[in-house]
PDB file of C-alpha atoms in Angstrom:
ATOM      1  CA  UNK A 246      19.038  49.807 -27.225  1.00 70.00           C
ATOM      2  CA  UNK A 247      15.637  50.408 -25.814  1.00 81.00           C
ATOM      3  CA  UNK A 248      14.745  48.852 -22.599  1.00 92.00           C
ATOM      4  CA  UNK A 249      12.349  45.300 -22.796  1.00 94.00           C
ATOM      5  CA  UNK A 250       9.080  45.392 -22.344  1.00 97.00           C
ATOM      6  CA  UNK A 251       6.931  43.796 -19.789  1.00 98.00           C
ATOM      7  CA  UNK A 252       5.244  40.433 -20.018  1.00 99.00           C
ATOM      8  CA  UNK A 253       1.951  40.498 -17.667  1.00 99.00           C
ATOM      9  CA  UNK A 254       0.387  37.592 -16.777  1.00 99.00           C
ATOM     10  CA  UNK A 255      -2.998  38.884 -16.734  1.00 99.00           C
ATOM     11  CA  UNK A 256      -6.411  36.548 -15.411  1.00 98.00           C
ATOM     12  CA  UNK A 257      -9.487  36.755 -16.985  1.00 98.00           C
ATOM     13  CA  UNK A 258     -12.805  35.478 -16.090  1.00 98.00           C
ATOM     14  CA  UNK A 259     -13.999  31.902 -15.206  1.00 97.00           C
ATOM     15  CA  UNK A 260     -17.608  32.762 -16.455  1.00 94.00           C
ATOM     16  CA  UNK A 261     -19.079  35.819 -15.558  1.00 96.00           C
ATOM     17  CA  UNK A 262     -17.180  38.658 -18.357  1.00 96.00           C
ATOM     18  CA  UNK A 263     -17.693  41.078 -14.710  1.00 96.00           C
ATOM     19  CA  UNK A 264     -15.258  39.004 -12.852  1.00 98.00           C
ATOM     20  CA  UNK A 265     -11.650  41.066 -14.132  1.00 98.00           C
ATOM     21  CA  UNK A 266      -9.718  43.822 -11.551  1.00 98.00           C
ATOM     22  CA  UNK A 267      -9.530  47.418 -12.908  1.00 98.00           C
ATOM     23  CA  UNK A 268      -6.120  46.986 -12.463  1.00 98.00           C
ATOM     24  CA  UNK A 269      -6.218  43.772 -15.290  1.00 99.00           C
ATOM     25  CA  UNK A 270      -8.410  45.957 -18.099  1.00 99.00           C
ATOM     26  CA  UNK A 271      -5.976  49.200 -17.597  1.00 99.00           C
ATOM     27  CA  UNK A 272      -2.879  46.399 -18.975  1.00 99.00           C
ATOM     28  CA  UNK A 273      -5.204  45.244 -21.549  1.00 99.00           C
ATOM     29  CA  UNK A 274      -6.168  48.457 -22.863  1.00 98.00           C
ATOM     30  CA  UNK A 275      -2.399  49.717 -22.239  1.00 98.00           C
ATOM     31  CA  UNK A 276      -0.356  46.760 -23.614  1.00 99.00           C
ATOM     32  CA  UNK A 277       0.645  46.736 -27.620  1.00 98.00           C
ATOM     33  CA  UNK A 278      -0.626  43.490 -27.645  1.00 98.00           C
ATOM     34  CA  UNK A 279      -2.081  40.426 -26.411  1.00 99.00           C
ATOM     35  CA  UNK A 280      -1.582  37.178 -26.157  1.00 98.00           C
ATOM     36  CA  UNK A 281      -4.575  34.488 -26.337  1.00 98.00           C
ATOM     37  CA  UNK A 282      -5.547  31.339 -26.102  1.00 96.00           C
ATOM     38  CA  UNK A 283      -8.577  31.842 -28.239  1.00 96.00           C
ATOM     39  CA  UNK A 284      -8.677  35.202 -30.054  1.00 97.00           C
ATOM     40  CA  UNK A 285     -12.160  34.656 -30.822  1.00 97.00           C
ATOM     41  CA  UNK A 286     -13.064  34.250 -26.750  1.00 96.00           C
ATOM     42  CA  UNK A 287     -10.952  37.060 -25.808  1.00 98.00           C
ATOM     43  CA  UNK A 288     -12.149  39.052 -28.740  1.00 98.00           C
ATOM     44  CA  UNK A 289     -15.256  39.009 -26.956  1.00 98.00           C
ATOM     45  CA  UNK A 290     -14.089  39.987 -23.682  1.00 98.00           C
ATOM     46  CA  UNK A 291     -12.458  42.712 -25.221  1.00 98.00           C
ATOM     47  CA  UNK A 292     -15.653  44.072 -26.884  1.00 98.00           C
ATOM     48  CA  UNK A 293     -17.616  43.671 -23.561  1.00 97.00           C
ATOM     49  CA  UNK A 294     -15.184  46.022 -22.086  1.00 98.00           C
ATOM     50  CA  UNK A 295     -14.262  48.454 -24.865  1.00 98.00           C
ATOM     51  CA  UNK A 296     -11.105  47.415 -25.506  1.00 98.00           C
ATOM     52  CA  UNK A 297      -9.233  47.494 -28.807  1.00 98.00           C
ATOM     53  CA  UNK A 298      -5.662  46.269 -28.407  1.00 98.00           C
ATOM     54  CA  UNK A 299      -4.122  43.960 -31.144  1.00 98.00           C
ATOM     55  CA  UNK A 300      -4.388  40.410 -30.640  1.00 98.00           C
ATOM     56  CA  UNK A 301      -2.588  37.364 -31.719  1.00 98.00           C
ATOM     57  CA  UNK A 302      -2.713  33.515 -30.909  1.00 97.00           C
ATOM     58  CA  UNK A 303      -0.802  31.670 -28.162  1.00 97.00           C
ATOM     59  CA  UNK A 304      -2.168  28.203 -27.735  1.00 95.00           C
ATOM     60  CA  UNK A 305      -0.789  24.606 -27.036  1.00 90.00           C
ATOM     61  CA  UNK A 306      -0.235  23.769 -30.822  1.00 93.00           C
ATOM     62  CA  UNK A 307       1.800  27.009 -31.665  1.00 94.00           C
ATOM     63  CA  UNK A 308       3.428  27.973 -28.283  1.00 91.00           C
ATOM     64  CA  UNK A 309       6.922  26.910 -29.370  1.00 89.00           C
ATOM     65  CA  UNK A 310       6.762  28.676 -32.230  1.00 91.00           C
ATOM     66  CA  UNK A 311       5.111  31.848 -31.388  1.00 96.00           C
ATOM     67  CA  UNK A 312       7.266  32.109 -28.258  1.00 97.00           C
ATOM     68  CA  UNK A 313      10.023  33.051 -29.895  1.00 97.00           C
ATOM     69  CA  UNK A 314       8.038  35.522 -31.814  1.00 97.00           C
ATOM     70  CA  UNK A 315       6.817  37.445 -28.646  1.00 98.00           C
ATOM     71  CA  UNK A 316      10.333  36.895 -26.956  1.00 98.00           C
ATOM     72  CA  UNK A 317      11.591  39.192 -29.942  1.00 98.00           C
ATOM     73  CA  UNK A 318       8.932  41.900 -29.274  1.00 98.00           C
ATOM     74  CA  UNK A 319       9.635  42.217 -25.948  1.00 98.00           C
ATOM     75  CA  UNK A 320      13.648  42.808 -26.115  1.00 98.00           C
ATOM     76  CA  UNK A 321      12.397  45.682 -28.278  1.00 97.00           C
ATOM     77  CA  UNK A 322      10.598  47.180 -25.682  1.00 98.00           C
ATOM     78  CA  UNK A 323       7.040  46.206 -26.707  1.00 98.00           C
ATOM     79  CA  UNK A 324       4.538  44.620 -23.873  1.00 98.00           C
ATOM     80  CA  UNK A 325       2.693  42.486 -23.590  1.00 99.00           C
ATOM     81  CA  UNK A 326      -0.522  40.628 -21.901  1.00 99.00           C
ATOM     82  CA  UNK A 327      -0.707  36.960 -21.957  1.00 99.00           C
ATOM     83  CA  UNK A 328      -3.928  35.817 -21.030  1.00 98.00           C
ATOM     84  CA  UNK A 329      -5.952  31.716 -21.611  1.00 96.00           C
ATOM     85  CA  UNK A 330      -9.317  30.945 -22.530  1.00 95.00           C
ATOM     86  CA  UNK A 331     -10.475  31.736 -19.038  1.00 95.00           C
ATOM     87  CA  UNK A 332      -8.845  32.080 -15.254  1.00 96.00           C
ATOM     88  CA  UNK A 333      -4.947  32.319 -15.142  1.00 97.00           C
ATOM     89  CA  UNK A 334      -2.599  31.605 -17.702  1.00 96.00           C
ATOM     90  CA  UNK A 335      -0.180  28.787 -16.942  1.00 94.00           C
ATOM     91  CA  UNK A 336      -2.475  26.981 -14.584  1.00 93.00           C
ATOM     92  CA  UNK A 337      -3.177  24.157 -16.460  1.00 89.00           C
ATOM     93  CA  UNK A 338      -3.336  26.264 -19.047  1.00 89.00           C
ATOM     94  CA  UNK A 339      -0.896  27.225 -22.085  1.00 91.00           C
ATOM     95  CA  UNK A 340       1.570  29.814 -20.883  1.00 95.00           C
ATOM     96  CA  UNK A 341       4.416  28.318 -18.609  1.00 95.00           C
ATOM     97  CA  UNK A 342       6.819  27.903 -22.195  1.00 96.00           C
ATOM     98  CA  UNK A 343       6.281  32.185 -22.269  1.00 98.00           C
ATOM     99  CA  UNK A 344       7.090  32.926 -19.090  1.00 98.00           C
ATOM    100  CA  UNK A 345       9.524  30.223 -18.628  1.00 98.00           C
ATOM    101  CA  UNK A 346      11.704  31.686 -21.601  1.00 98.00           C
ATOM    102  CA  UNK A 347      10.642  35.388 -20.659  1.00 98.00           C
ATOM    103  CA  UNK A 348      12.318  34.842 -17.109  1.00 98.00           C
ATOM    104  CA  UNK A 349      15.542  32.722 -18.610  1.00 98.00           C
ATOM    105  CA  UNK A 350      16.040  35.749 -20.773  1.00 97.00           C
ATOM    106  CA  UNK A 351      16.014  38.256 -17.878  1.00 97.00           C
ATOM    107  CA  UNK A 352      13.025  39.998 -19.336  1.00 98.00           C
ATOM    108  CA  UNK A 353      10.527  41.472 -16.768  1.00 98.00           C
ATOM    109  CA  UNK A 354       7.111  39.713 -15.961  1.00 99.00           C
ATOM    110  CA  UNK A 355       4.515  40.650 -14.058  1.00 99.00           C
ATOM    111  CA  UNK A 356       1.414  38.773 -13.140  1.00 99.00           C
ATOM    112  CA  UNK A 357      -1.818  40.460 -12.792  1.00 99.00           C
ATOM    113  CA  UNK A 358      -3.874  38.487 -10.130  1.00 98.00           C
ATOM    114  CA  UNK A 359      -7.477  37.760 -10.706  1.00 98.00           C
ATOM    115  CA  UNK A 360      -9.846  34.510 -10.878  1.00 97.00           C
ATOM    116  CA  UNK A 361      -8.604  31.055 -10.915  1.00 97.00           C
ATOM    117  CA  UNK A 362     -11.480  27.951 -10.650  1.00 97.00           C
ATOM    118  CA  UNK A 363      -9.307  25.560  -8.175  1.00 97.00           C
ATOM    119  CA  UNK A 364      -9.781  28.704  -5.990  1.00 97.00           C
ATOM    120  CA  UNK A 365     -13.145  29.856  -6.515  1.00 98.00           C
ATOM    121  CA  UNK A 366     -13.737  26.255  -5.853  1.00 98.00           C
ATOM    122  CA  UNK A 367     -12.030  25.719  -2.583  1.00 98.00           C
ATOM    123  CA  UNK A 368     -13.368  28.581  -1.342  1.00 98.00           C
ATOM    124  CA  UNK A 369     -17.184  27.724  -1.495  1.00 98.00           C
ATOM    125  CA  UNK A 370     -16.689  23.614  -1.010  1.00 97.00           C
ATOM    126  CA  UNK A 371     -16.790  23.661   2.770  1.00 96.00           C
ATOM    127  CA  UNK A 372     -13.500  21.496   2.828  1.00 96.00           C
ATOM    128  CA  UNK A 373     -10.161  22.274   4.719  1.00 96.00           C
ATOM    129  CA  UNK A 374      -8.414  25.043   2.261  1.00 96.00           C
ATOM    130  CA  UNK A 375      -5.519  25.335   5.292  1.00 96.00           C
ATOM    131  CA  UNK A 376      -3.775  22.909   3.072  1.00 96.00           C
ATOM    132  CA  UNK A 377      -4.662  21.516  -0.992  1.00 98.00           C
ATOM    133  CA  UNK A 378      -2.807  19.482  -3.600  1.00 98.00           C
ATOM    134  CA  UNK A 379      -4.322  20.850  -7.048  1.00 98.00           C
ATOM    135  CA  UNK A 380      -3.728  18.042  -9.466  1.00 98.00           C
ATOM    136  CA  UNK A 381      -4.812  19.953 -12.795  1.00 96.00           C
ATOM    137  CA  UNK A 382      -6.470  17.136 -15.550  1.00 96.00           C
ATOM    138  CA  UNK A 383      -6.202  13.241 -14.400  1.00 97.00           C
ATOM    139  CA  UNK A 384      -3.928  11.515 -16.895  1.00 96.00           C
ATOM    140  CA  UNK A 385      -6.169  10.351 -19.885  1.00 94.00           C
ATOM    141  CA  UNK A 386      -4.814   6.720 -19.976  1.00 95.00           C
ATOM    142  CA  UNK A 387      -6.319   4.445 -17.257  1.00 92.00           C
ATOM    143  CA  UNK A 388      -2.777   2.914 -15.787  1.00 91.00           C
ATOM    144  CA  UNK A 389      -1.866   6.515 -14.930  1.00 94.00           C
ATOM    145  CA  UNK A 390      -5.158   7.499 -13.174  1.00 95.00           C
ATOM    146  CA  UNK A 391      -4.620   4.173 -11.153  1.00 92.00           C
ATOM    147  CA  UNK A 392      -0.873   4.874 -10.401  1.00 92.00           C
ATOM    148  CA  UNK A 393      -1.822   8.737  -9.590  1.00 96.00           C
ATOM    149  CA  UNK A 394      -4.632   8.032  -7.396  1.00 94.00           C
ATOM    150  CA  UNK A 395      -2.112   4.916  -5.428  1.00 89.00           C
ATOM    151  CA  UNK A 396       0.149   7.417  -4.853  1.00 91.00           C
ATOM    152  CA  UNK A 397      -2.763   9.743  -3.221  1.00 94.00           C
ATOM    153  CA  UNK A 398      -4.806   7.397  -0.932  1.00 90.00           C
ATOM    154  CA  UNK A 399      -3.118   8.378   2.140  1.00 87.00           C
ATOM    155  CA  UNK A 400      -2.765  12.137   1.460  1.00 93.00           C
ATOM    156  CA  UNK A 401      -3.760  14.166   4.205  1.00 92.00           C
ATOM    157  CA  UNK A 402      -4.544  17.429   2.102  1.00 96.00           C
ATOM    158  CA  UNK A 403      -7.398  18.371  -0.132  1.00 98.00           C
ATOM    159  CA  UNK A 404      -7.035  17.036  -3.345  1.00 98.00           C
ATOM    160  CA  UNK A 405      -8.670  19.137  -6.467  1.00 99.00           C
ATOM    161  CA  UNK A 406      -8.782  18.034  -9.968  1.00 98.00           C
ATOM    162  CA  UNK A 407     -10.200  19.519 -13.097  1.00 97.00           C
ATOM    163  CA  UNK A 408     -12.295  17.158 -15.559  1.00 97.00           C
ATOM    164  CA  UNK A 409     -14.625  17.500 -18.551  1.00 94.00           C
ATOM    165  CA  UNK A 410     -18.316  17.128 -17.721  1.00 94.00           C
ATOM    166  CA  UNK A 411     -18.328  13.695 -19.956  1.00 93.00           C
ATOM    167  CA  UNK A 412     -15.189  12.206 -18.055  1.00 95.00           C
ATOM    168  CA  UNK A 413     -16.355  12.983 -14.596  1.00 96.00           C
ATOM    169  CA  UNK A 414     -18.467   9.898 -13.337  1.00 96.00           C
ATOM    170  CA  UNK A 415     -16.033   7.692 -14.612  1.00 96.00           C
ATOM    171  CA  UNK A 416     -13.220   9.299 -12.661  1.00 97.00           C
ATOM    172  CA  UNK A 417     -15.495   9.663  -9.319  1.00 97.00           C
ATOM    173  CA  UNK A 418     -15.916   5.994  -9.613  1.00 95.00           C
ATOM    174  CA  UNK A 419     -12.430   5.348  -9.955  1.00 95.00           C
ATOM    175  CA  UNK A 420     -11.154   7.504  -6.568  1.00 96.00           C
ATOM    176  CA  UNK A 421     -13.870   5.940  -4.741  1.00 93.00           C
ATOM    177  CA  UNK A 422     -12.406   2.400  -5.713  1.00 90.00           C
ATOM    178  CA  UNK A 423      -9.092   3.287  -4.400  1.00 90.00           C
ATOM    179  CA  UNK A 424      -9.892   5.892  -1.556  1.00 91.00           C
ATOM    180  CA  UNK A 425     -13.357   4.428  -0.420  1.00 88.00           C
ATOM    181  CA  UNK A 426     -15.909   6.674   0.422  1.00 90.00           C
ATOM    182  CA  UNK A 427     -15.059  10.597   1.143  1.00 93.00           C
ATOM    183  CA  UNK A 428     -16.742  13.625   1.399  1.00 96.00           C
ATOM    184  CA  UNK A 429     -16.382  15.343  -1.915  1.00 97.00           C
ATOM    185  CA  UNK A 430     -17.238  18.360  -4.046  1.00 98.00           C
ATOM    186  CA  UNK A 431     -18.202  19.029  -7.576  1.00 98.00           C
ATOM    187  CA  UNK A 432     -18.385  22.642  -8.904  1.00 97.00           C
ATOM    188  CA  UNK A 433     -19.529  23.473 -12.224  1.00 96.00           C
ATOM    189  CA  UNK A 434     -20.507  26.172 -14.486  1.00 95.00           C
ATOM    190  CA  UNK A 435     -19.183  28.481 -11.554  1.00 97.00           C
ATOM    191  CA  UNK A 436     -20.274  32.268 -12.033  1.00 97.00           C
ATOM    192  CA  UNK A 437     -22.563  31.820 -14.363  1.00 95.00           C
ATOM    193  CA  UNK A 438     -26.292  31.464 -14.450  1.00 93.00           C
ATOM    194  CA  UNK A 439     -26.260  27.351 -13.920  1.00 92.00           C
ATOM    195  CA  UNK A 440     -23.582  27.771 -11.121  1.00 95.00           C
ATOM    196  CA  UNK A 441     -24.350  24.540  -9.164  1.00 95.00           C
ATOM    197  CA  UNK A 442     -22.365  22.859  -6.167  1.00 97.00           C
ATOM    198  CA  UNK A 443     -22.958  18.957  -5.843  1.00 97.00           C
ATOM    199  CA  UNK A 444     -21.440  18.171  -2.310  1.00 97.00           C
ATOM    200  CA  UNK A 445     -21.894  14.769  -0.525  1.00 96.00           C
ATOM    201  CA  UNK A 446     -20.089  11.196  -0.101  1.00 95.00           C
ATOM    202  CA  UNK A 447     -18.379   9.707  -3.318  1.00 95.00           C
ATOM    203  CA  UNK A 448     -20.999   7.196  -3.626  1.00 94.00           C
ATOM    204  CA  UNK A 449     -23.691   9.679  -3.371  1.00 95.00           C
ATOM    205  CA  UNK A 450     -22.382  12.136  -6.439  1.00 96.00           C
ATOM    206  CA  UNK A 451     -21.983   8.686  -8.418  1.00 95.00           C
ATOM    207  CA  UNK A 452     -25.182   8.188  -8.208  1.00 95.00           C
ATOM    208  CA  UNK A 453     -26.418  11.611  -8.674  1.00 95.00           C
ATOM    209  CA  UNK A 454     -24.033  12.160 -11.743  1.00 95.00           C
ATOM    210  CA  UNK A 455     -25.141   8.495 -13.112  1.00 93.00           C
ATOM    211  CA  UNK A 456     -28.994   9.782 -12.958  1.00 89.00           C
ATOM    212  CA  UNK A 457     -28.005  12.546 -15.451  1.00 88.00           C
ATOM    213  CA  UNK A 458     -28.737  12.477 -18.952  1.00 79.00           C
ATOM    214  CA  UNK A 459     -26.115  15.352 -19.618  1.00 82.00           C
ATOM    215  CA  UNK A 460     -23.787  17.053 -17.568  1.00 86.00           C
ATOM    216  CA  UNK A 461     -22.500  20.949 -19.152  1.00 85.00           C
ATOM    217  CA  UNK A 462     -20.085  22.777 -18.193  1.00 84.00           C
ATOM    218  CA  UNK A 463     -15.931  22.073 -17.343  1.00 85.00           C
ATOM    219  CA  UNK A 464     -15.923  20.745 -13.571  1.00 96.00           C
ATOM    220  CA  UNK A 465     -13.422  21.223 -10.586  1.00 98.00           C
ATOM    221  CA  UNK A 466     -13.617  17.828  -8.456  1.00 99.00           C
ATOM    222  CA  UNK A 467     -12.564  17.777  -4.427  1.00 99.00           C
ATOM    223  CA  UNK A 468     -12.415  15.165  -2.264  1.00 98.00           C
ATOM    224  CA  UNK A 469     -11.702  15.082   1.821  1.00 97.00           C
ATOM    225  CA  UNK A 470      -8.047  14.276   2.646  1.00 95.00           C
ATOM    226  CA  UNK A 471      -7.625  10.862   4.143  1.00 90.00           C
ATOM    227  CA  UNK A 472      -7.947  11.365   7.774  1.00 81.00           C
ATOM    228  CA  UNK A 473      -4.585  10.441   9.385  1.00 63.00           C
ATOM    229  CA  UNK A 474      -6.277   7.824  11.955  1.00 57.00           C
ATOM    230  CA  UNK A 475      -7.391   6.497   8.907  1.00 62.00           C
ATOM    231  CA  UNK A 476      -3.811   7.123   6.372  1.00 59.00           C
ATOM    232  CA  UNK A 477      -2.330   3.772   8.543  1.00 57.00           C
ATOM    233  CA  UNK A 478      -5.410   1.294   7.765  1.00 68.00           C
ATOM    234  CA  UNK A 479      -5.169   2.147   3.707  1.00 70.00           C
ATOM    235  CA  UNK A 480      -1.463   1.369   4.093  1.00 72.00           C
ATOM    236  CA  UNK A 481      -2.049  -1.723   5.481  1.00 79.00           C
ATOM    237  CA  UNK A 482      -4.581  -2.677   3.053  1.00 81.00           C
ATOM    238  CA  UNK A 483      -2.942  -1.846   0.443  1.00 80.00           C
ATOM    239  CA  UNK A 484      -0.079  -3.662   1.443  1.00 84.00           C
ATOM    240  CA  UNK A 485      -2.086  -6.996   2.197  1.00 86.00           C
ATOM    241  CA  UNK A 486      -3.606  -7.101  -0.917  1.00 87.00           C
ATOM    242  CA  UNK A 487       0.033  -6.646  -2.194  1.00 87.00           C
ATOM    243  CA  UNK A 488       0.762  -9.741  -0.477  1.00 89.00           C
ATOM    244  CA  UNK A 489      -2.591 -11.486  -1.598  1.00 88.00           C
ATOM    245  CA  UNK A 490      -1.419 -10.517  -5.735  1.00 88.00           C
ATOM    246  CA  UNK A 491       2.092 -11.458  -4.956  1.00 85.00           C
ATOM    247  CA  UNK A 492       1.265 -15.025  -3.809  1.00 86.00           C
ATOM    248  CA  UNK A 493      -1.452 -15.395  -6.243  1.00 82.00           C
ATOM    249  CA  UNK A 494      -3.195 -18.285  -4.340  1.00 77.00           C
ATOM    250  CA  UNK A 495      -6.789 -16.899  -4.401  1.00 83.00           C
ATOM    251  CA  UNK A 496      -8.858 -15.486  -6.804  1.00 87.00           C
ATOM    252  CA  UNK A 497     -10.007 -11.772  -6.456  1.00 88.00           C
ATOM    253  CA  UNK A 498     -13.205 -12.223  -5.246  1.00 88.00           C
ATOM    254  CA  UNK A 499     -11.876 -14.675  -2.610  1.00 89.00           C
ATOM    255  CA  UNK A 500      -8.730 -11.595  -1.407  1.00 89.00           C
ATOM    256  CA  UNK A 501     -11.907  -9.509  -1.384  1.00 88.00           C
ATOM    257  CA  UNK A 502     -13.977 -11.477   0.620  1.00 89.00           C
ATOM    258  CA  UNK A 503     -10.879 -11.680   3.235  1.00 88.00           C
ATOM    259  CA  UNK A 504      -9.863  -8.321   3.143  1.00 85.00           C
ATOM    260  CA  UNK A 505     -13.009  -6.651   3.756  1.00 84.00           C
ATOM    261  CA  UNK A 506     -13.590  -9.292   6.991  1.00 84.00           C
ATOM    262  CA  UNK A 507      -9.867  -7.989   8.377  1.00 81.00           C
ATOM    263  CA  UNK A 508     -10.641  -4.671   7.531  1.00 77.00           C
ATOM    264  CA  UNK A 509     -13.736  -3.897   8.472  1.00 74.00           C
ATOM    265  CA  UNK A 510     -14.964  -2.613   4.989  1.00 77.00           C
ATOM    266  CA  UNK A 511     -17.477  -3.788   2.355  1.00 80.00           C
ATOM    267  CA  UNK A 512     -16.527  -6.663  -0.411  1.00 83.00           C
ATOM    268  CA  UNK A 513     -17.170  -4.148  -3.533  1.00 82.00           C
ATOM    269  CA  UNK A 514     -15.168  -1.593  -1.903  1.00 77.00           C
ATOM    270  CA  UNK A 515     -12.487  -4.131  -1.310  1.00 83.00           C
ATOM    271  CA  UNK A 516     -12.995  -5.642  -4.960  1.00 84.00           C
ATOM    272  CA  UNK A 517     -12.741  -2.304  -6.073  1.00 79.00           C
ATOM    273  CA  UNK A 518      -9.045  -1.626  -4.172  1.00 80.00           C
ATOM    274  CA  UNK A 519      -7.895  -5.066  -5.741  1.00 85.00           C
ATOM    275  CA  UNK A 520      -8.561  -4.438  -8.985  1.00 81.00           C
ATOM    276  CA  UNK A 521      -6.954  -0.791  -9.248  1.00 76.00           C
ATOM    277  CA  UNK A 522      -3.678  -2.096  -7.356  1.00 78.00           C
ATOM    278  CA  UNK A 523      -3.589  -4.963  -9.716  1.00 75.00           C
ATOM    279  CA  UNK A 524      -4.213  -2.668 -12.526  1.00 66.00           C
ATOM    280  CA  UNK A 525      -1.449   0.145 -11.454  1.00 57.00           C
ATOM    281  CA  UNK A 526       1.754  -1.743 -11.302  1.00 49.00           C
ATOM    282  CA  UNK A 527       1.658  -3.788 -14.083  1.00 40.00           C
ATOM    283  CA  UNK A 528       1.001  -1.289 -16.653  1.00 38.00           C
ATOM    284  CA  UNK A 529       3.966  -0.287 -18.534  1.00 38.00           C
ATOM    285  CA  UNK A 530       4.841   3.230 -18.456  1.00 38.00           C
ATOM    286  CA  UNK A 531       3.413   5.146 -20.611  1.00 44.00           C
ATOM    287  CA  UNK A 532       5.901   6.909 -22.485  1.00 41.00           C
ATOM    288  CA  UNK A 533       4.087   9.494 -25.748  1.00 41.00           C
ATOM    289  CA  UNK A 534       0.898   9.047 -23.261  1.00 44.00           C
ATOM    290  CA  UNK A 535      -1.353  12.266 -24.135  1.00 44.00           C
ATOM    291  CA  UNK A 536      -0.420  15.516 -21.513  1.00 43.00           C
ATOM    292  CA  UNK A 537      -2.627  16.369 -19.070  1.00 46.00           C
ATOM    293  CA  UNK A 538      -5.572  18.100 -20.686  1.00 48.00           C
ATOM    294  CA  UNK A 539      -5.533  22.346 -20.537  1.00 43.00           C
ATOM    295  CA  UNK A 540      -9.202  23.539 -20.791  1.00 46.00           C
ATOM    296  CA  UNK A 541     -10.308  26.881 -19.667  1.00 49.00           C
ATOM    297  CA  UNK A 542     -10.633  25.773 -15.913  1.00 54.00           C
ATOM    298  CA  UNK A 543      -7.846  28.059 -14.138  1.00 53.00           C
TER     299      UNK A 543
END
């Protein structure tokens, strides 16, 4: 019985087609085959590089099925490269159901390091990368985004989402309303020609994203942790305007007016809090809700 092939885990660029380790094209070129998110985008990676190994499809709609198809090929001693659309495979990304299965089975994987956006991101934001909670896509149904972001105001660590360039103002509007105004970061296009960096207050990129006609390009979003003088006074708010729903003797603009005079913040931001903890728990859970979008961002 011949011994089982390795599954690499290989990364591929973000952008730029230059951005791949020597180490990641010698698997390519070496492996039997490969497989891709896109054929057609790895194709042309390939080509750029010279490379002529076989390649077949792995993507979100076919994973179950083709996994067992490459599980096969491996116990027979054949290896192979997994790689996504772009970055690392697995990382919000198709992949995970491979390797999952791959490791279950004993078979040996080995990941082949390389580019990854939540990284490239962190490392050119200017925030605190000593500690980050990468969230991958927001949910795509509002209750979730209002539960997920709840469950985030006080968080201490950097917190770094992907989102699609016509999503993005809507969901900076959104974590301002629940975390008030923070010191965020929006990369997009990163290592490629329109590489830009939009770094400022929440309210600031709102308004800069708002003035826009078109945004291009997948984005990674960070925003400042909550400072931890700070984490107490958004528990307490929160839980007063808990109090102010539960007893449901004033209207919202009326809690907001009475909130922001306790708390020292404005009426809109304050609105804006009432509204997404009103929102949050009352939504039913939403069970079949779409996963967690996997674009190309890892």
């Amino acid at each position: 019985m011949p011994a089982p092939g390795t599954l690499y885990v290989v990364a591929t660029p973000i952008g730029n087609m230059d951005d791949i380790t020597l180490r990641a094209l010698k698997i390519l070129q070496a492996v039997d085959r490969i497989a891709a998110e896109d054929t057609r985008r790895t194709g042309r990676l390939l080509t750029h590089h010279g490379i002529q190994t076989r390649l077949v499809s792995y993507h979100e709609h076919n994973e179950r099925q083709r996994t067992g198809e490459l599980l096969a090929c491996l116990a027979r001693g054949e290896s192979i490269a997994l790689v996504s659309d772009a970055g690392t495979p697995a990382i919000s990304d198709p992949g995970y159901v491979l390797v999952h299965e791959a490791v279950q089975n004993g078979l040996p994987v080995s990941p082949i390091p390389g580019p990854s956006a939540v990284i490239t991101a962190l490392s050119a934001a200017g925030l605190p990368t000593d500690a980050f909670l990468f969230l991958g896509f927001p949910p795509r149904k509002s209750g979730r985004r209002q539960r997920e972001l709840q469950s985030l105001a006080t968080e201490s660590r950097t917190l770094v989402w992907y989102e699609s360039p016509h999503r993005i103002a809507r969901f900076v509007e959104e974590v301002q309303g629940v975390f008030g105004e923070r010191f965020a970061v929006i990369g997009r296009e990163m290592t490629k020609r329109y590489e830009e960096f939009m770094r400022g207050p929440l309210s600031e990129l709102l308004r800069a994203l708002n003035g826009r006609a078109d945004i291009k390009g997948e984005v990674t979003f960070l925003v400042s942790g909550c400072d931890r003088a700070n984490a107490d006074s958004a528990a307490q708010i929160h839980d007063a305007i808990d109090r102010g729903l539960k007893e449901g003797q004033k209207g919202h603009s009326a809690l907001a007016r009475d909130i922001a005079a306790a708390y020292g913040i404005s009426r809109r931001e304050a609105y804006d809090m009432i509204l997404a903890r009103r929102e949050a728990p009352l939504r039913p859970a939403d069970d079949g809700d779409e996963a967690r979008d996997s674009r190309h961002l890892t």
